[in-house]
Tab-separated table of C-alpha atoms and ligand atoms in Angstrom:
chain	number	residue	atom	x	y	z
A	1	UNK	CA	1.581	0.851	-6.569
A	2	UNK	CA	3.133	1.503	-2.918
A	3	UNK	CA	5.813	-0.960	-1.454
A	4	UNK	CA	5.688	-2.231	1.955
A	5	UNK	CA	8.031	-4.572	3.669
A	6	UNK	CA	6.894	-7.175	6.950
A	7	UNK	CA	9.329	-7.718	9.692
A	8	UNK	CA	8.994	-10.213	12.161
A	9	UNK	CA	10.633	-8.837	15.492
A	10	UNK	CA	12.113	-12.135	16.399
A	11	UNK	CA	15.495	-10.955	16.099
A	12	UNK	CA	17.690	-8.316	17.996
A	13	UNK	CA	16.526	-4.443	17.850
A	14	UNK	CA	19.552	-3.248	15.822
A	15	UNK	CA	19.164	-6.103	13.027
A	16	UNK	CA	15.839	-4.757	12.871
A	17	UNK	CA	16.397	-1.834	12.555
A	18	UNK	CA	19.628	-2.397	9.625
A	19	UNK	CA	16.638	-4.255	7.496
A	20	UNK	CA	14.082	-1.569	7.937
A	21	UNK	CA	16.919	1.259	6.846
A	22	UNK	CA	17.614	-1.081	3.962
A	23	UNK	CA	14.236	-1.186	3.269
A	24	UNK	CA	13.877	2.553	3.529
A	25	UNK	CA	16.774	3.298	1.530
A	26	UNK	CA	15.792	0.917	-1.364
A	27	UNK	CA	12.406	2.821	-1.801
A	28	UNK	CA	9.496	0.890	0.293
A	29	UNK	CA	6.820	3.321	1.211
A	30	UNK	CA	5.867	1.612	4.461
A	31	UNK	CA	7.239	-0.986	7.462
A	32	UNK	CA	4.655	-3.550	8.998
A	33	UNK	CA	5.875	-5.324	12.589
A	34	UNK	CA	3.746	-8.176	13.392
A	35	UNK	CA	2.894	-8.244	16.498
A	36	UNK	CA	2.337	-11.782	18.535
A	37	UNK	CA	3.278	-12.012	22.587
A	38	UNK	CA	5.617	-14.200	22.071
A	39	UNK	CA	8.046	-11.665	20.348
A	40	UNK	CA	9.576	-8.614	21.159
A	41	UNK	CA	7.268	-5.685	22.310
A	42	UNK	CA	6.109	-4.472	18.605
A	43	UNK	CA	6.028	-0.836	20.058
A	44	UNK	CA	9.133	-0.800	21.350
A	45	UNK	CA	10.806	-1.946	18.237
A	46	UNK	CA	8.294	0.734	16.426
A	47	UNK	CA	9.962	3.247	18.432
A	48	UNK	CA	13.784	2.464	17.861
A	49	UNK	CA	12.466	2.384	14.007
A	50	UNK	CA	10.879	5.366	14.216
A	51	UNK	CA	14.217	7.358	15.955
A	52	UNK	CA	16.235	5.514	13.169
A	53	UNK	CA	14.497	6.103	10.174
A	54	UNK	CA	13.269	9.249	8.006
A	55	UNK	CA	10.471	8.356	5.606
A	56	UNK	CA	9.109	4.994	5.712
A	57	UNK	CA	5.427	4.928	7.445
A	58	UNK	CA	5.845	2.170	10.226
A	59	UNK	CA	2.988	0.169	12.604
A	60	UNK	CA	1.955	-2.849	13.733
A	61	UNK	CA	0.906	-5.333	10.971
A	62	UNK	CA	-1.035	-6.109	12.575
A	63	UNK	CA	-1.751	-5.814	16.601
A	64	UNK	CA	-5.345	-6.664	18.230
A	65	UNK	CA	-7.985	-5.477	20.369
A	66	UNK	CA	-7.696	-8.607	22.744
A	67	UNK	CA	-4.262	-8.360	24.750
A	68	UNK	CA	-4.332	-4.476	25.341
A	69	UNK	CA	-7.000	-1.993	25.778
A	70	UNK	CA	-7.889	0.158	23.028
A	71	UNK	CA	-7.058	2.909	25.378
A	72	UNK	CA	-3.172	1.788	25.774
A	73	UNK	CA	-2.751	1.212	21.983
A	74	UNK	CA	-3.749	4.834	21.003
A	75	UNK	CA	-1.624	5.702	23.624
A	76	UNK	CA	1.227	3.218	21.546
A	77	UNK	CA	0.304	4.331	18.393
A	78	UNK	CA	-0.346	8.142	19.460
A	79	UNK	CA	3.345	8.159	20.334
A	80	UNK	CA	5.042	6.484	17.662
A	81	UNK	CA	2.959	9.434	15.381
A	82	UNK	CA	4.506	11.918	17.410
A	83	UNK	CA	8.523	10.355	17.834
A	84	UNK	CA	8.368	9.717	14.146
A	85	UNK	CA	6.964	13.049	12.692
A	86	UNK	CA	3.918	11.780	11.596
A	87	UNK	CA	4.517	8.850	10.000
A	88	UNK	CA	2.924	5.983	12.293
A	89	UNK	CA	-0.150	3.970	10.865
A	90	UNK	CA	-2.124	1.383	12.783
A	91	UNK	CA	-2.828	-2.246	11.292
A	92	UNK	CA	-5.027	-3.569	13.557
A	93	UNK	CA	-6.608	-7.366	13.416
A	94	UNK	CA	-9.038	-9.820	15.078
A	95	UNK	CA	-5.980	-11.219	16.443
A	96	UNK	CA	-4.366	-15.215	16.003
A	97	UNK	CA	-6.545	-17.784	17.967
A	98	UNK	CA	-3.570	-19.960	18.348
A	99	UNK	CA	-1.725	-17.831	20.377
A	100	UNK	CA	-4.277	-16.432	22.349
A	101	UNK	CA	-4.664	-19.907	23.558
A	102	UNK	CA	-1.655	-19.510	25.029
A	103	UNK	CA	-2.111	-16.844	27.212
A	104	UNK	CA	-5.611	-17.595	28.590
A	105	UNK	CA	-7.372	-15.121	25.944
A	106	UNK	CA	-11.069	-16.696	24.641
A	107	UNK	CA	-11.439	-15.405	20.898
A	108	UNK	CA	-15.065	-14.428	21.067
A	109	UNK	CA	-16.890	-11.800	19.075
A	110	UNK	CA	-13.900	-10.599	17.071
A	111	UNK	CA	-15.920	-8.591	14.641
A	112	UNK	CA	-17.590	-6.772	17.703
A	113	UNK	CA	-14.327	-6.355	19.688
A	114	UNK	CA	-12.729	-5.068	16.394
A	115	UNK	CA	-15.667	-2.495	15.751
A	116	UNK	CA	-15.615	-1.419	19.037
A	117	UNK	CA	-11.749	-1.103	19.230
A	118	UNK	CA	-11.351	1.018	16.228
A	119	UNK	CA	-14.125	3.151	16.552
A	120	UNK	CA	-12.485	4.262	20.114
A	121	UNK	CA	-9.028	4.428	18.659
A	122	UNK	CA	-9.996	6.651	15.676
A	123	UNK	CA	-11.758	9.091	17.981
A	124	UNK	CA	-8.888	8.885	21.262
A	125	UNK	CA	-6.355	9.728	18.327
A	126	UNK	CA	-8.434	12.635	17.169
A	127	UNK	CA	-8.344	14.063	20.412
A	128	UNK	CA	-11.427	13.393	21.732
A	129	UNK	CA	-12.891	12.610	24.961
A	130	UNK	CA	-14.446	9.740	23.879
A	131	UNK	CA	-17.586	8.166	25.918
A	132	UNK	CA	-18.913	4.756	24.403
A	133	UNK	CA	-20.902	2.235	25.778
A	134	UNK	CA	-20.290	-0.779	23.655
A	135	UNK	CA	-21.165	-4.453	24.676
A	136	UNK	CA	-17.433	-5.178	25.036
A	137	UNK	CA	-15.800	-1.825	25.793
A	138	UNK	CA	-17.055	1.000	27.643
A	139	UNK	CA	-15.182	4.203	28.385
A	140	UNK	CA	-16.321	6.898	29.958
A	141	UNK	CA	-14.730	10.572	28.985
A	142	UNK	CA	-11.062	8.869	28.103
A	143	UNK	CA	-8.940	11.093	26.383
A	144	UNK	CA	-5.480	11.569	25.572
A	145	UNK	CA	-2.896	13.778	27.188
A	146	UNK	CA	-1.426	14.770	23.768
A	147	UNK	CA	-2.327	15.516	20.679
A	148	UNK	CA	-1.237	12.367	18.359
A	149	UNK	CA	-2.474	13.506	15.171
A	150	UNK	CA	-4.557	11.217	12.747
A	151	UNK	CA	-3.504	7.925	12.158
A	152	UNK	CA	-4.728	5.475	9.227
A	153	UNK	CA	-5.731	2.807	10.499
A	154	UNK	CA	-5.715	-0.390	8.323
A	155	UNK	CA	-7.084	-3.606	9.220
A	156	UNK	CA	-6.469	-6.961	9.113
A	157	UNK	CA	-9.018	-9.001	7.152
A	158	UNK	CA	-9.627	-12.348	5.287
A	159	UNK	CA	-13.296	-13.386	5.870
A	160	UNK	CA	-15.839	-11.736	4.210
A	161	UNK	CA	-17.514	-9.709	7.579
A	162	UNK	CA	-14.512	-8.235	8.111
A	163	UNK	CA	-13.939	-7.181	4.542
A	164	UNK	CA	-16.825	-4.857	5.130
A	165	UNK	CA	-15.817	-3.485	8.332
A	166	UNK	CA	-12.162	-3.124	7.165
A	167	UNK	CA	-13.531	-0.906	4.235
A	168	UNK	CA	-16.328	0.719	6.523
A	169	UNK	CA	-14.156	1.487	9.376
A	170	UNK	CA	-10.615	1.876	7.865
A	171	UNK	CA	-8.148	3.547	5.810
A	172	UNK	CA	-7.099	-0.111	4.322
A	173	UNK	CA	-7.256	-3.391	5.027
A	174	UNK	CA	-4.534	-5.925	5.264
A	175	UNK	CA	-5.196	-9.158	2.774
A	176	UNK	CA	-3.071	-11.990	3.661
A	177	UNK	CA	-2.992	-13.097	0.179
A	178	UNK	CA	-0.846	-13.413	-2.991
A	179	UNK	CA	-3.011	-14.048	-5.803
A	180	UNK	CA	-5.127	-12.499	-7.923
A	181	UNK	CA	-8.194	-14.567	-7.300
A	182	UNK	CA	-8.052	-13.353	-3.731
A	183	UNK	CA	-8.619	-10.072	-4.374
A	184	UNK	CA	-11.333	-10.678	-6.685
A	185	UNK	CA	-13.240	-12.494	-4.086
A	186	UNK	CA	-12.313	-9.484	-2.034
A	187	UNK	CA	-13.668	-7.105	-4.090
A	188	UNK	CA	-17.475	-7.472	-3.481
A	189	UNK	CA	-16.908	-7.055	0.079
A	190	UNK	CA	-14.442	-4.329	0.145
A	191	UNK	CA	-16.848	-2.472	-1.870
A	192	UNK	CA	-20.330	-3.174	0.531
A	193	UNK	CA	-17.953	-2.033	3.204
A	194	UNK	CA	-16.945	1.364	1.517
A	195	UNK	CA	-20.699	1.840	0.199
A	196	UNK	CA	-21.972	1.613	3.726
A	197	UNK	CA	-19.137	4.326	4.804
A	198	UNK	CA	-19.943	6.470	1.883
A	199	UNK	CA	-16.123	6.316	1.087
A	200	UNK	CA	-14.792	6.154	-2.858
A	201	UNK	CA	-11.988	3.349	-3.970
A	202	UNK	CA	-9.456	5.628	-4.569
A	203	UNK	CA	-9.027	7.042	-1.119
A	204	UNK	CA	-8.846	3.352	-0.136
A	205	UNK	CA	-5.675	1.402	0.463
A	206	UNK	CA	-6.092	-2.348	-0.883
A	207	UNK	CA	-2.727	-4.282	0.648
A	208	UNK	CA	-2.054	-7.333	-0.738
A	209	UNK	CA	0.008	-8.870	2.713
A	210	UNK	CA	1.883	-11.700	0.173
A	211	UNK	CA	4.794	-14.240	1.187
A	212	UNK	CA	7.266	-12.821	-0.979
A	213	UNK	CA	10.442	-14.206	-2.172
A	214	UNK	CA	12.392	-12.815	-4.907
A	215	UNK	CA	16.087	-13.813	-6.135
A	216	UNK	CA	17.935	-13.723	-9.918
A	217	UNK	CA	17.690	-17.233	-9.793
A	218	UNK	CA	13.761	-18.434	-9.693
A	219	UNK	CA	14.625	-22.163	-8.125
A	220	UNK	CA	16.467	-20.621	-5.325
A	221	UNK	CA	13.382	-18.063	-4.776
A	222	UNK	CA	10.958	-20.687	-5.008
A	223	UNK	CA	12.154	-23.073	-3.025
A	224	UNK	CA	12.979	-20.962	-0.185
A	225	UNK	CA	9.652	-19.593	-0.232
A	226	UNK	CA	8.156	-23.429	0.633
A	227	UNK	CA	8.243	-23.740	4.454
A	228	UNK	CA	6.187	-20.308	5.101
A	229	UNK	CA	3.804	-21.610	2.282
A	230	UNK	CA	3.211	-24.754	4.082
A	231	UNK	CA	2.504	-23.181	6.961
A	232	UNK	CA	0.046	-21.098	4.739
A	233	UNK	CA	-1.624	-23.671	3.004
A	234	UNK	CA	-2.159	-25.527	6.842
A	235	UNK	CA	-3.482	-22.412	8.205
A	236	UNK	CA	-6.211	-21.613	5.289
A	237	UNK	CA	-9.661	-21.867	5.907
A	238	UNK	CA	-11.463	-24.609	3.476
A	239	UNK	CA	-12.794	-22.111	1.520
A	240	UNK	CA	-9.633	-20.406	0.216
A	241	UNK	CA	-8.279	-24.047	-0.540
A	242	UNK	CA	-11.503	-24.578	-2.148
A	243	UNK	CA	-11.475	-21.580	-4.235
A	244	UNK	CA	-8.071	-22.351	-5.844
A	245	UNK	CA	-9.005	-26.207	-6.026
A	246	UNK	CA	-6.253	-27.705	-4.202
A	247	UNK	CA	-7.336	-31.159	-3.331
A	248	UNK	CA	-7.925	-32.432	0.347
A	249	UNK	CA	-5.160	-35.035	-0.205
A	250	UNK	CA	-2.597	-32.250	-1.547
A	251	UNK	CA	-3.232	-30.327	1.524
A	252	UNK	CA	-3.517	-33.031	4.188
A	253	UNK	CA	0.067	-34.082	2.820
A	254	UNK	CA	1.203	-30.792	4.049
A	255	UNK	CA	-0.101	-30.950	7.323
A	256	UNK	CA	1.092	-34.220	8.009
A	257	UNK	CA	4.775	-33.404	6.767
A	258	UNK	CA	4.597	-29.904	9.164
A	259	UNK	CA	3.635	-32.435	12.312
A	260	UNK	CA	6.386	-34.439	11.094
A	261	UNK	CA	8.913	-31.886	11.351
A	262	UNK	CA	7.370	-30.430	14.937
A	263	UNK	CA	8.083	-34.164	16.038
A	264	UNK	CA	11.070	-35.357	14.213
A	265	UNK	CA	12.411	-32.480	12.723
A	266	UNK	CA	12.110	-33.455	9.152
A	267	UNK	CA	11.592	-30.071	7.170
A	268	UNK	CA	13.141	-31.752	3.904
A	269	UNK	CA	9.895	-33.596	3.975
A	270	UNK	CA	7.697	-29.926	4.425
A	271	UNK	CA	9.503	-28.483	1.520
A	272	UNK	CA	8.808	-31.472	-0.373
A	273	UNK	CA	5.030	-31.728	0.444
A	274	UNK	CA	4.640	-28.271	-1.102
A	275	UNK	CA	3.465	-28.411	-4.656
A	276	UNK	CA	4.794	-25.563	-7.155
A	277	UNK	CA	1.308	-24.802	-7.652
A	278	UNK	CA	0.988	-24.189	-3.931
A	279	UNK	CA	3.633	-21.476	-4.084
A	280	UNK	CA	2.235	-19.930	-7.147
A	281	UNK	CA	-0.901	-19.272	-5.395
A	282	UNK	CA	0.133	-18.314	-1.244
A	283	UNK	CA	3.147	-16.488	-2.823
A	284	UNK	CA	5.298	-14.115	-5.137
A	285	UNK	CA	8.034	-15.802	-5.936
A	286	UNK	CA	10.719	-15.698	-8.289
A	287	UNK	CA	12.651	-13.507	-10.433
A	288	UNK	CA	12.527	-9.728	-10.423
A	289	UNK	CA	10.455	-10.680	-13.652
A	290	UNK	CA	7.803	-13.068	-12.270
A	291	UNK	CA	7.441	-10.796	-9.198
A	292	UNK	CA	6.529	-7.340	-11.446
A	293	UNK	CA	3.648	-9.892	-13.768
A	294	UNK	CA	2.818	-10.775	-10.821
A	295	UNK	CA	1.832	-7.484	-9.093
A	296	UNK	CA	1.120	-6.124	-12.490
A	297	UNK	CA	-2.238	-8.882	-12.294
A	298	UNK	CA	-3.028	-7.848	-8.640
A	299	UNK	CA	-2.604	-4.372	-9.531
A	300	UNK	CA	-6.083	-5.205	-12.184
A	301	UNK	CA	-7.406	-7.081	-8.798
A	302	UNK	CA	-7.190	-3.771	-7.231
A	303	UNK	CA	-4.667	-4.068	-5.160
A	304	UNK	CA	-2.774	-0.558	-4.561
A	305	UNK	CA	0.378	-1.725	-1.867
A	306	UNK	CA	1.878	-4.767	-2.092
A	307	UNK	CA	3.890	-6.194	1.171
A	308	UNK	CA	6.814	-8.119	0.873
A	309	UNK	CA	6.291	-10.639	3.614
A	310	UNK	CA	8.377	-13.971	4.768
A	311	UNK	CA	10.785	-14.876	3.464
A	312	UNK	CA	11.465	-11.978	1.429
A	313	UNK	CA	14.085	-14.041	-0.372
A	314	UNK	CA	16.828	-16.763	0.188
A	315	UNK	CA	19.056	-13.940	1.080
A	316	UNK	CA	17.294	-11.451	3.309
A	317	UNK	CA	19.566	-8.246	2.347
A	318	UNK	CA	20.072	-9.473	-0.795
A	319	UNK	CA	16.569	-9.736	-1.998
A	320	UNK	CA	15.716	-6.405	-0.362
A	321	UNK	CA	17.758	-4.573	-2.650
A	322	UNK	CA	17.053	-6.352	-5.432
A	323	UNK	CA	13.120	-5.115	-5.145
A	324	UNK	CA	14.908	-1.698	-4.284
A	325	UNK	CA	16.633	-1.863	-7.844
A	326	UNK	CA	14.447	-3.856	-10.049
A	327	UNK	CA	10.748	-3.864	-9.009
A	328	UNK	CA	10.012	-0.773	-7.381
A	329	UNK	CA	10.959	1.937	-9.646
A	330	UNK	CA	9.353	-0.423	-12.838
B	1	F42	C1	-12.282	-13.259	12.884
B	1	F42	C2	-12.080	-13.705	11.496
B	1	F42	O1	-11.709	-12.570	10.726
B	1	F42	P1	-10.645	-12.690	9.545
B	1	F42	O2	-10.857	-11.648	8.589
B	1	F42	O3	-10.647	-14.068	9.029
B	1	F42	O4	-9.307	-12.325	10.373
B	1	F42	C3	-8.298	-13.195	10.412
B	1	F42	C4	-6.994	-12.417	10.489
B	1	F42	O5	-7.042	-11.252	9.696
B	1	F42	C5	-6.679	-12.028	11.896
B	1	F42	O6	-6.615	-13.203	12.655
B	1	F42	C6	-5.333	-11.268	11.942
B	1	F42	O7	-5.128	-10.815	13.269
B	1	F42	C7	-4.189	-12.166	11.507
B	1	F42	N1	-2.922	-11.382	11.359
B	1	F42	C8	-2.082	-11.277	12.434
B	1	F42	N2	-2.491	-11.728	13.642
B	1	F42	C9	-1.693	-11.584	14.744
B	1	F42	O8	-2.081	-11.992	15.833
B	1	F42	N3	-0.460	-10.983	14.637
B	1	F42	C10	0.006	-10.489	13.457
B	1	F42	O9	1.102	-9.931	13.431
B	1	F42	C11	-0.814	-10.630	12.290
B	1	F42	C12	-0.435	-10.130	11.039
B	1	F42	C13	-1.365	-10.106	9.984
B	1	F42	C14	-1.077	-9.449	8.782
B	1	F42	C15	-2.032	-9.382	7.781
B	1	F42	C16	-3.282	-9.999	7.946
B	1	F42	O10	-4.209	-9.937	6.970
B	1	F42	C17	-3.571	-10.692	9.132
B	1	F42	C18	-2.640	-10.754	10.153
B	1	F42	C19	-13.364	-14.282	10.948
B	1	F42	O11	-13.671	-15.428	11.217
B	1	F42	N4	-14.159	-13.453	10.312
B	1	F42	C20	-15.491	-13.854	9.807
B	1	F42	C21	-16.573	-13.462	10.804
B	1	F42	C22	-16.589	-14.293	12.047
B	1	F42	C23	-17.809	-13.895	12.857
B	1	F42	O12	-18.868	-13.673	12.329
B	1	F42	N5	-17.658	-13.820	14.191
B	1	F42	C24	-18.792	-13.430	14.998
B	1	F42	C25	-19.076	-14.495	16.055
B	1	F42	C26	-17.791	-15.067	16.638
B	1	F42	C27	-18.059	-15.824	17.955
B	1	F42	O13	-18.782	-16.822	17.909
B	1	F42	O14	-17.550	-15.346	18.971
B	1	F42	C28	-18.456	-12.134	15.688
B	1	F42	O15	-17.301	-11.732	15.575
B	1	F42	O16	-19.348	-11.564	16.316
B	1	F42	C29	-15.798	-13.044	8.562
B	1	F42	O17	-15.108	-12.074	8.338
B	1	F42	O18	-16.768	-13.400	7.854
């Protein structure tokens, strides 16, 4: 099983970059930087991490092909292979309606726009001149200046389409998920993807992209793992909530209590609108114990990399080198 760690860059460039050393140091195999506008640049930080560090992969986890041109983020990616020695890989995704909205950007055709993307990416970072008419990009003899190297690029996928083009297109995909059942679901799709591509399983990297929270003491872990579940549980698409039969009313509760707290502040009431079955199924959460059965059952889904995402733990640093010293090397 590989270890990967998430870092939201919505703190300063050198705290950043003393979590992703920790991270290195206590044995993850890769760094994922999410990547929304509203944030700091994802490449830049990529590029202080990539100086900084020695062995951990690092990329975006995940940027899109909506706010930059495929062009400009094999250019990104392309240099963050070279600065770093080789270790840059791309997670790529059909991008986060919400804040799209935001800046002006209509989420149409994502499946297209993501086809389209990668394809161009995987053949600018090979070094080709690359001349594609697609229905939403068309290039015309682009090629890069320098030779990046290859990149794996892994994608960002829940719905079923995407499954398939994730495992027809990519090196992995990216499952924001924590449980088990997930990546059974997955499964089907992953595998129509890679049958299409001719590609085997094993050369295929399945990343379960969890909440993770992790501490010696398993109320502290779970309960600071409860906000970032509520906010997964509101953002879930019917038929994930279906599939691990929470009720309407369970869910609705949730929603109502994160309004509350946008309007009145109340998070007490979020954290207590969050059921423990909730975080048992939109997280890993904890003891070092729980967290290794855990990945031990999504290791029999298939899943080869698990990614330690928010919160990572009541105590950031703490909880990093606790996976460094007791769930890692098991
Ligand atoms: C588009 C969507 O795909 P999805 O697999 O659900 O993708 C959702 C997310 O993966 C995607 O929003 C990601 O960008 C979210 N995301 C992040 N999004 C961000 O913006 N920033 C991040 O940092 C980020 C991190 C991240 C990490 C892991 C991960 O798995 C996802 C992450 C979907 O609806 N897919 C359907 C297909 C929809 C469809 O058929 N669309 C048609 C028609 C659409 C139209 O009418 O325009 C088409 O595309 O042509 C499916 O797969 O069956």
């Amino acid at each position: 099983m590989k270890f990967g760690i998430e870092f939201v860059p919505d703190m300063k460039y050198y705290e950043l970059e003393y979590y992703v050393k920790l991270a290195e140091d206590s044995g993850f195999d890769y760094t994922w930087i999410t990547d929304h506008y509203n944030n700091r640049n994802v490449y830049s930080m990529l590029t202080i991490l990539a100086l900084k560090t020695r062995t951990i992969k690092l990329g975006p986890g995940v940027t899109n092909p909506y706010h930059i041109s495929p062009a400009l983020t094999a250019s990104a990616i392309g240099t963050i292979n070279e600065i770093s020695g080789g270790r840059a890989v791309l997670g790529i995704g059909a991008g986060d309606k919400v804040t799209f909205e935001r800046i002006g950007i209509t989420w149409e055709k994502p499946l297209k726009r993501m086809r389209e993307a990668v394809e161009i990416i995987r053949q600018l970072t090979e070094g080709k001149a690359v001349k594609y008419d697609g229905e939403i990009f068309k290039f015309n003899g682009a090629k890069l200046g320098f030779k990046p190297g290859s990149i794996p690029i892994y994608i960002g996928a829940q719905g079923p389409k995407m499954l398939q083009l994730a495992a027809e297109l990519g090196d992995g995909v990216l499952i924001n998920a924590s449980h088990p059942k997930d990546f059974e679901v997955a499964k089907e799709n992953i595998d129509a993807g890679l049958a299409k591509a001719g590609k085997s399983r094993d050369a295929f990297d399945t990343v379960a992209y969890a909440s993770m929270s992790v501490d010696k003491d398993r109320d502290k872990a779970r309960n600071a793992a409860r906000i970032v579940v509520a906010f997964i549980v509101a953002g879930s698409p019917p038929t994930v909530l279906e599939r691990h039969g929470l009720s309407e009313d369970a869910v609705n509760a949730v929603r109502e209590a994160l309004n509350n707290a946008f309007t009145k502040g109340d998070w007490g009431g979020v954290a207590k609108s969050v059921t423990d079955e909730m975080i048992d199924i939109f997280s890993i959460s904890g003891t070092p114990d729980d967290v290794i059965e855990r990945i031990n059952e999504l290791s029999k889904a298939g899943v080869t990399q698990v990614v330690a995402g928010s919160p990572i733990g009541p105590d950031k640093k703490k909880s990093i080198q606790l996976i460094g010293k007791e769930i890692i090397p098991k």
